[in-house]
Short mmCIF file of C-alpha atoms in Angstrom, two decimals:
data_model
loop_
_atom_site.label_atom_id
_atom_site.label_comp_id
_atom_site.label_asym_id
_atom_site.label_seq_id
_atom_site.Cartn_x
_atom_site.Cartn_y
_atom_site.Cartn_z
CA UNK A 1 16.32 9.71 5.69
CA UNK A 2 14.25 12.86 6.29
CA UNK A 3 17.06 14.57 8.16
CA UNK A 4 19.11 14.33 5.02
CA UNK A 5 16.94 16.86 3.26
CA UNK A 6 16.07 19.12 6.18
CA UNK A 7 19.57 19.98 7.43
CA UNK A 8 20.74 23.55 6.70
CA UNK A 9 22.93 23.97 3.65
CA UNK A 10 25.72 26.46 3.17
CA UNK A 11 25.59 28.62 0.05
CA UNK A 12 28.48 26.74 -1.52
CA UNK A 13 26.96 23.33 -0.89
CA UNK A 14 23.59 24.49 -2.24
CA UNK A 15 25.19 25.79 -5.43
CA UNK A 16 27.11 22.55 -5.79
CA UNK A 17 23.90 20.56 -5.63
CA UNK A 18 21.79 22.56 -8.06
CA UNK A 19 24.36 23.55 -10.70
CA UNK A 20 24.98 20.90 -13.38
CA UNK A 21 28.44 19.41 -13.31
CA UNK A 22 30.93 20.12 -16.03
CA UNK A 23 31.79 16.42 -16.15
CA UNK A 24 30.15 13.66 -14.22
CA UNK A 25 32.16 11.98 -11.53
CA UNK A 26 30.67 8.52 -11.17
CA UNK A 27 31.92 8.32 -7.59
CA UNK A 28 30.01 11.36 -6.28
CA UNK A 29 26.59 13.01 -6.41
CA UNK A 30 25.11 14.19 -9.72
CA UNK A 31 22.43 16.70 -10.64
CA UNK A 32 20.36 16.74 -13.82
CA UNK A 33 18.79 19.94 -15.12
CA UNK A 34 18.74 19.20 -18.87
CA UNK A 35 18.85 16.41 -21.43
CA UNK A 36 22.51 17.27 -21.93
CA UNK A 37 23.24 16.40 -18.32
CA UNK A 38 21.35 13.13 -18.71
CA UNK A 39 23.25 12.26 -21.89
CA UNK A 40 26.60 12.90 -20.23
CA UNK A 41 25.66 10.79 -17.22
CA UNK A 42 24.38 7.78 -19.13
CA UNK A 43 27.33 7.79 -21.52
CA UNK A 44 29.92 7.96 -18.75
CA UNK A 45 28.44 6.09 -15.79
CA UNK A 46 27.04 2.60 -15.63
CA UNK A 47 27.15 2.88 -11.82
CA UNK A 48 26.70 6.16 -9.94
CA UNK A 49 28.09 5.87 -6.41
CA UNK A 50 26.24 8.88 -5.05
CA UNK A 51 22.86 10.62 -5.12
CA UNK A 52 21.05 11.60 -8.32
CA UNK A 53 18.92 14.75 -8.14
CA UNK A 54 16.72 16.68 -10.55
CA UNK A 55 16.08 20.43 -10.77
CA UNK A 56 12.83 22.24 -11.57
CA UNK A 57 13.79 23.73 -14.93
CA UNK A 58 13.66 20.46 -16.90
CA UNK A 59 11.49 20.77 -20.02
CA UNK A 60 12.25 17.57 -21.97
CA UNK A 61 12.15 13.85 -21.28
CA UNK A 62 15.14 12.64 -19.29
CA UNK A 63 16.46 9.38 -20.74
CA UNK A 64 18.84 7.48 -18.46
CA UNK A 65 19.29 4.34 -20.56
CA UNK A 66 22.75 2.99 -19.81
CA UNK A 67 22.70 3.82 -16.11
CA UNK A 68 22.28 0.55 -14.20
CA UNK A 69 22.84 1.41 -10.53
CA UNK A 70 22.55 4.45 -8.28
CA UNK A 71 24.05 3.76 -4.87
CA UNK A 72 22.45 6.82 -3.30
CA UNK A 73 19.00 8.39 -3.47
CA UNK A 74 16.95 9.52 -6.46
CA UNK A 75 15.36 12.83 -5.51
CA UNK A 76 14.00 16.17 -6.58
CA UNK A 77 15.94 19.33 -5.65
CA UNK A 78 14.19 22.53 -4.64
CA UNK A 79 10.56 23.62 -4.53
CA UNK A 80 9.79 22.17 -1.09
CA UNK A 81 6.21 21.32 -0.07
CA UNK A 82 3.91 24.37 0.21
CA UNK A 83 6.37 26.51 -1.74
CA UNK A 84 5.01 28.53 -4.65
CA UNK A 85 7.40 26.80 -7.06
CA UNK A 86 8.23 30.08 -8.77
CA UNK A 87 10.37 29.47 -11.81
CA UNK A 88 9.25 25.87 -12.27
CA UNK A 89 8.21 25.00 -15.80
CA UNK A 90 4.67 24.08 -16.80
CA UNK A 91 5.94 21.89 -19.65
CA UNK A 92 5.53 18.25 -18.66
CA UNK A 93 8.38 15.79 -19.04
CA UNK A 94 9.13 12.14 -18.25
CA UNK A 95 11.97 10.39 -16.47
CA UNK A 96 12.78 7.05 -18.06
CA UNK A 97 15.40 4.31 -17.94
CA UNK A 98 15.15 0.78 -19.28
CA UNK A 99 18.46 -0.21 -17.64
CA UNK A 100 18.30 1.09 -14.06
CA UNK A 101 17.91 -1.96 -11.80
CA UNK A 102 19.28 -0.99 -8.38
CA UNK A 103 18.90 1.90 -5.95
CA UNK A 104 21.05 1.86 -2.84
CA UNK A 105 18.66 4.29 -1.18
CA UNK A 106 15.16 5.44 -2.15
CA UNK A 107 13.10 7.66 -4.45
CA UNK A 108 11.95 10.94 -2.91
CA UNK A 109 9.99 13.26 -5.18
CA UNK A 110 8.11 16.13 -3.49
CA UNK A 111 6.18 18.81 -5.35
CA UNK A 112 7.75 17.90 -8.67
CA UNK A 113 4.91 19.53 -10.55
CA UNK A 114 6.17 19.09 -14.13
CA UNK A 115 6.82 15.35 -13.91
CA UNK A 116 4.31 13.50 -16.09
CA UNK A 117 5.59 9.91 -16.19
CA UNK A 118 8.15 7.90 -14.25
CA UNK A 119 9.22 4.84 -16.24
CA UNK A 120 11.76 2.53 -14.58
CA UNK A 121 10.45 -0.87 -15.71
CA UNK A 122 13.58 -2.87 -14.82
CA UNK A 123 14.19 -1.35 -11.40
CA UNK A 124 14.28 -4.43 -9.19
CA UNK A 125 15.69 -3.38 -5.82
CA UNK A 126 15.13 -0.21 -3.79
CA UNK A 127 16.98 -0.33 -0.48
CA UNK A 128 14.82 2.35 1.11
CA UNK A 129 11.37 3.87 0.51
CA UNK A 130 9.55 5.36 -2.45
CA UNK A 131 7.89 8.69 -1.67
CA UNK A 132 5.81 10.23 -4.46
CA UNK A 133 4.11 13.19 -2.87
CA UNK A 134 2.36 16.31 -4.17
CA UNK A 135 3.03 15.52 -7.82
CA UNK A 136 0.04 17.22 -9.49
CA UNK A 137 0.74 16.04 -13.05
CA UNK A 138 2.17 12.56 -12.56
CA UNK A 139 -0.16 10.13 -14.35
CA UNK A 140 1.89 6.99 -15.06
CA UNK A 141 4.43 5.02 -13.03
CA UNK A 142 6.16 1.93 -14.42
CA UNK A 143 7.92 -0.23 -11.82
CA UNK A 144 7.17 -3.48 -13.65
CA UNK A 145 9.96 -5.57 -12.10
CA UNK A 146 10.25 -3.90 -8.70
CA UNK A 147 10.50 -6.66 -6.07
CA UNK A 148 11.86 -5.13 -2.85
CA UNK A 149 11.69 -1.87 -0.90
CA UNK A 150 11.22 -0.75 2.71
CA UNK A 151 8.09 1.38 2.36
CA UNK A 152 5.97 3.54 0.11
CA UNK A 153 3.95 6.74 0.25
CA UNK A 154 1.69 7.72 -2.64
CA UNK A 155 0.00 11.12 -2.67
CA UNK A 156 -0.60 11.61 -6.38
CA UNK A 157 -3.93 13.14 -7.33
CA UNK A 158 -3.89 12.35 -11.08
CA UNK A 159 -2.27 8.92 -11.04
CA UNK A 160 -3.86 6.65 -13.65
CA UNK A 161 -1.44 3.74 -13.94
CA UNK A 162 0.87 1.89 -11.56
CA UNK A 163 2.60 -0.96 -13.40
CA UNK A 164 4.22 -3.60 -11.20
CA UNK A 165 4.25 -7.38 -11.43
CA UNK A 166 4.22 -7.71 -7.67
CA UNK A 167 6.35 -6.94 -4.65
CA UNK A 168 8.11 -9.96 -3.18
CA UNK A 169 9.47 -8.56 0.05
CA UNK A 170 9.71 -5.53 2.29
CA UNK A 171 13.31 -5.16 3.46
CA UNK A 172 15.03 -3.03 6.05
CA UNK A 173 15.64 -3.03 9.79
CA UNK A 174 12.04 -2.11 10.70
CA UNK A 175 8.54 -3.18 9.61
CA UNK A 176 7.32 -1.56 6.37
CA UNK A 177 5.80 1.91 6.28
CA UNK A 178 2.81 2.22 3.94
CA UNK A 179 0.83 5.43 3.41
CA UNK A 180 -1.63 5.91 0.54
CA UNK A 181 -3.39 9.25 1.10
CA UNK A 182 -4.24 9.81 -2.57
CA UNK A 183 -4.11 7.14 -5.29
CA UNK A 184 -5.64 9.36 -7.94
CA UNK A 185 -7.68 7.29 -10.39
CA UNK A 186 -5.92 3.96 -9.87
CA UNK A 187 -8.10 0.87 -10.16
CA UNK A 188 -5.70 -1.45 -8.34
CA UNK A 189 -2.76 -1.34 -5.96
CA UNK A 190 -2.70 -5.09 -5.32
CA UNK A 191 0.92 -5.37 -6.48
CA UNK A 192 1.98 -3.95 -3.09
CA UNK A 193 -0.18 -6.30 -1.03
CA UNK A 194 -1.01 -9.53 -2.87
CA UNK A 195 2.17 -11.52 -2.15
CA UNK A 196 2.35 -13.60 1.08
CA UNK A 197 4.85 -11.19 2.64
CA UNK A 198 5.79 -11.51 6.31
CA UNK A 199 5.99 -7.90 7.59
CA UNK A 200 7.16 -9.02 11.03
CA UNK A 201 10.49 -10.50 9.95
CA UNK A 202 12.38 -7.33 10.88
CA UNK A 203 10.44 -6.48 14.03
CA UNK A 204 12.82 -6.08 16.96
CA UNK A 205 10.18 -5.56 19.67
CA UNK A 206 6.42 -5.66 20.18
CA UNK A 207 6.41 -1.85 20.06
CA UNK A 208 7.20 -1.88 16.34
CA UNK A 209 3.67 -2.42 15.12
CA UNK A 210 2.52 -3.01 11.56
CA UNK A 211 -0.71 -1.03 11.17
CA UNK A 212 -2.41 -0.12 7.90
CA UNK A 213 -5.24 2.39 7.54
CA UNK A 214 -6.37 2.31 3.93
CA UNK A 215 -8.97 4.64 2.47
CA UNK A 216 -9.35 3.30 -1.06
CA UNK A 217 -12.13 5.44 -2.48
CA UNK A 218 -11.28 5.05 -6.17
CA UNK A 219 -10.44 1.34 -6.10
CA UNK A 220 -13.09 -1.30 -6.71
CA UNK A 221 -11.07 -4.35 -5.62
CA UNK A 222 -8.43 -4.77 -2.94
CA UNK A 223 -6.59 -8.04 -2.29
CA UNK A 224 -4.61 -8.49 0.91
CA UNK A 225 -2.21 -11.42 0.73
CA UNK A 226 0.30 -10.70 3.49
CA UNK A 227 0.84 -13.48 6.01
CA UNK A 228 0.57 -11.15 8.99
CA UNK A 229 -0.53 -7.72 10.23
CA UNK A 230 -1.15 -6.09 13.59
CA UNK A 231 -4.08 -3.91 12.56
CA UNK A 232 -5.71 -3.54 9.16
CA UNK A 233 -8.48 -1.01 8.57
CA UNK A 234 -10.02 -0.84 5.10
CA UNK A 235 -12.55 1.70 3.85
CA UNK A 236 -13.58 2.49 0.33
CA UNK A 237 -16.39 3.16 -2.07
CA UNK A 238 -18.15 0.18 -3.65
CA UNK A 239 -15.05 -1.83 -2.70
CA UNK A 240 -14.59 -5.61 -2.67
CA UNK A 241 -12.01 -6.78 -0.11
CA UNK A 242 -10.40 -10.19 -0.59
CA UNK A 243 -8.34 -11.80 2.17
CA UNK A 244 -5.76 -14.04 0.51
CA UNK A 245 -4.36 -13.87 -3.02
CA UNK A 246 -3.54 -16.73 -5.39
CA UNK A 247 -0.60 -17.94 -3.28
CA UNK A 248 -1.74 -16.85 0.19
CA UNK A 249 -2.48 -19.66 2.63
CA UNK A 250 -2.50 -17.91 6.01
CA UNK A 251 -3.11 -14.59 7.73
CA UNK A 252 -2.37 -13.85 11.38
CA UNK A 253 -3.65 -10.54 12.71
CA UNK A 254 -4.44 -8.71 15.90
CA UNK A 255 -7.29 -6.60 14.56
CA UNK A 256 -9.23 -6.47 11.30
CA UNK A 257 -11.67 -3.60 10.71
CA UNK A 258 -13.98 -3.42 7.70
CA UNK A 259 -15.27 0.13 7.34
CA UNK A 260 -17.79 2.10 5.30
CA UNK A 261 -17.81 1.78 1.53
CA UNK A 262 -16.92 -1.92 1.52
CA UNK A 263 -19.68 -3.77 -0.32
CA UNK A 264 -18.25 -7.29 -0.35
CA UNK A 265 -15.85 -9.34 1.79
CA UNK A 266 -14.30 -12.45 0.21
CA UNK A 267 -12.03 -15.19 1.52
CA UNK A 268 -9.35 -16.19 -0.99
CA UNK A 269 -9.61 -19.69 -2.48
CA UNK A 270 -6.29 -20.91 -1.00
CA UNK A 271 -6.67 -19.34 2.43
CA UNK A 272 -6.32 -22.20 4.92
CA UNK A 273 -5.75 -20.41 8.22
CA UNK A 274 -7.10 -16.92 8.98
CA UNK A 275 -6.72 -16.00 12.64
CA UNK A 276 -7.24 -12.68 14.40
CA UNK A 277 -7.86 -11.47 17.92
CA UNK A 278 -10.61 -9.12 16.75
CA UNK A 279 -12.80 -8.95 13.66
CA UNK A 280 -14.97 -5.85 13.33
CA UNK A 281 -17.28 -5.04 10.46
CA UNK A 282 -18.85 -1.62 10.58
CA UNK A 283 -20.81 -2.71 7.56
CA UNK A 284 -22.63 0.42 6.52
CA UNK A 285 -22.72 -0.64 2.85
CA UNK A 286 -22.78 -4.45 3.01
CA UNK A 287 -25.97 -6.38 2.36
CA UNK A 288 -24.51 -9.79 3.26
CA UNK A 289 -21.46 -11.02 5.12
CA UNK A 290 -19.77 -14.38 5.45
CA UNK A 291 -17.39 -14.00 8.38
CA UNK A 292 -14.06 -15.08 6.78
CA UNK A 293 -11.99 -15.99 9.86
CA UNK A 294 -11.06 -19.40 11.28
CA UNK A 295 -10.12 -18.38 14.81
CA UNK A 296 -11.13 -15.21 16.65
CA UNK A 297 -11.80 -13.93 20.18
CA UNK A 298 -13.94 -10.85 19.50
CA UNK A 299 -16.47 -10.42 16.69
CA UNK A 300 -18.38 -7.16 16.26
CA UNK A 301 -20.77 -6.70 13.33
CA UNK A 302 -23.09 -3.76 12.70
CA UNK A 303 -24.86 -2.49 9.63
CA UNK A 304 -28.21 -0.99 8.77
CA UNK A 305 -28.19 -2.58 5.29
CA UNK A 306 -27.15 -6.09 6.33
CA UNK A 307 -29.74 -8.70 5.43
CA UNK A 308 -27.73 -11.84 6.14
CA UNK A 309 -24.73 -12.86 8.22
CA UNK A 310 -23.10 -16.28 8.08
CA UNK A 311 -20.76 -17.86 10.61
CA UNK A 312 -18.33 -20.44 9.15
CA UNK A 313 -17.93 -24.08 10.18
CA UNK A 314 -14.76 -23.01 11.99
CA UNK A 315 -16.96 -21.07 14.44
CA UNK A 316 -17.91 -24.35 16.09
CA UNK A 317 -14.36 -24.47 17.51
CA UNK A 318 -14.25 -20.90 18.77
CA UNK A 319 -13.47 -20.72 22.50
CA UNK A 320 -14.26 -17.93 24.95
CA UNK A 321 -15.46 -15.75 22.09
CA UNK A 322 -17.38 -12.50 22.42
CA UNK A 323 -19.97 -12.12 19.64
CA UNK A 324 -21.88 -8.87 19.08
CA UNK A 325 -24.36 -8.37 16.25
CA UNK A 326 -26.31 -5.14 15.64
CA UNK A 327 -28.32 -5.67 12.46
CA UNK A 328 -31.89 -4.34 12.62
CA UNK A 329 -32.89 -5.56 9.12
CA UNK A 330 -31.90 -9.19 9.56
CA UNK A 331 -34.55 -11.82 10.27
CA UNK A 332 -32.80 -14.61 12.14
CA UNK A 333 -35.34 -17.42 12.10
CA UNK A 334 -33.14 -20.39 11.16
CA UNK A 335 -29.52 -21.51 11.11
CA UNK A 336 -30.09 -22.95 7.61
CA UNK A 337 -30.83 -21.38 4.26
CA UNK A 338 -33.74 -22.32 1.99
CA UNK A 339 -31.73 -25.21 0.51
CA UNK A 340 -31.07 -26.70 3.92
CA UNK A 341 -27.42 -25.65 4.12
CA UNK A 342 -26.19 -24.54 7.53
CA UNK A 343 -25.19 -20.88 7.37
CA UNK A 344 -24.85 -20.14 11.08
CA UNK A 345 -22.53 -22.41 13.03
CA UNK A 346 -22.84 -21.82 16.77
CA UNK A 347 -19.63 -22.15 18.83
CA UNK A 348 -19.75 -25.43 20.75
CA UNK A 349 -17.50 -24.11 23.51
CA UNK A 350 -18.61 -21.65 26.17
CA UNK A 351 -18.85 -18.07 24.91
CA UNK A 352 -17.56 -15.08 26.85
CA UNK A 353 -20.49 -12.90 25.79
CA UNK A 354 -23.31 -12.81 23.24
CA UNK A 355 -25.25 -9.78 22.03
CA UNK A 356 -27.77 -10.11 19.20
CA UNK A 357 -29.71 -7.00 18.21
CA UNK A 358 -31.82 -8.27 15.32
CA UNK A 359 -35.19 -9.82 14.54
CA UNK A 360 -34.74 -13.21 16.19
CA UNK A 361 -37.05 -16.19 16.56
CA UNK A 362 -36.76 -19.11 18.96
CA UNK A 363 -36.06 -21.46 16.02
CA UNK A 364 -32.78 -19.63 15.46
CA UNK A 365 -31.68 -19.92 19.07
#
């Protein structure tokens, strides 16, 4: 998709893209630079069988009610990243449509500095990715009914609201691409992750990995409900991480890493089978941890603030596991709590290795 925007353009083709059309041809590309263009498009085209682009000189809200499908891409023309955006207006405007339900390609908005709100509440299917990048004044996005896409990148410093009932599937010929470098002031992005989505369904070889590195500094809660992942790394700031949403029953992973800023790790109430090759908690901000996995081969836990660590009943069935614990503040003097409940279940099978760097008594061993 990127090549589409980077290829050189002749002067004639550039003019054709950025000048508004005298009359919209519903079977070709269209460009909107004013509310008049938008009015002409929505009154003449229920389906646009081309791309729909927007120029930088828009000053009023663009209403596209009446337009139901765009078979191409929705994108912003001009003012590429790192450009000075000379000539772009400082007057904020919105793009809205209560009828648009289908995009044959994606949404690609770069450095669209005057866009304030993007309201497409009935958009259901996006056959490519959504890229919202370097949009300094975008505060609200409404994708209430969006169910499918192939990937998403959000780099929106002032984002306050992301409305979406919940993604149901990532489509496409490859595993999903997710990048969230700046979520602004969002409190939740669970709508992208809570459903029990299988990200491996389109993987054609083991080389097509599904890795997520999420730095969620403004969020306070993050729920991961996918049924599989190769590598998931989560960091945050006073962040609670929950594995398994309301309908999630399993998670198969290669590597789970809990990083700094995570203050609580929770296993979802319906999670029945959580397996991973490696579980690592670099628990710089956790005071207690209940290891949430059912089956694992490598467990690494460290944290200067950790005061308690619990191994689940499932740990009794772990085989050939390597367990490493570096927790200087923990006093490990019993496998039971004060009420007599077992909180540390030793593997009954032979362990590959065991390292415990803590205050340990013989009663614990």
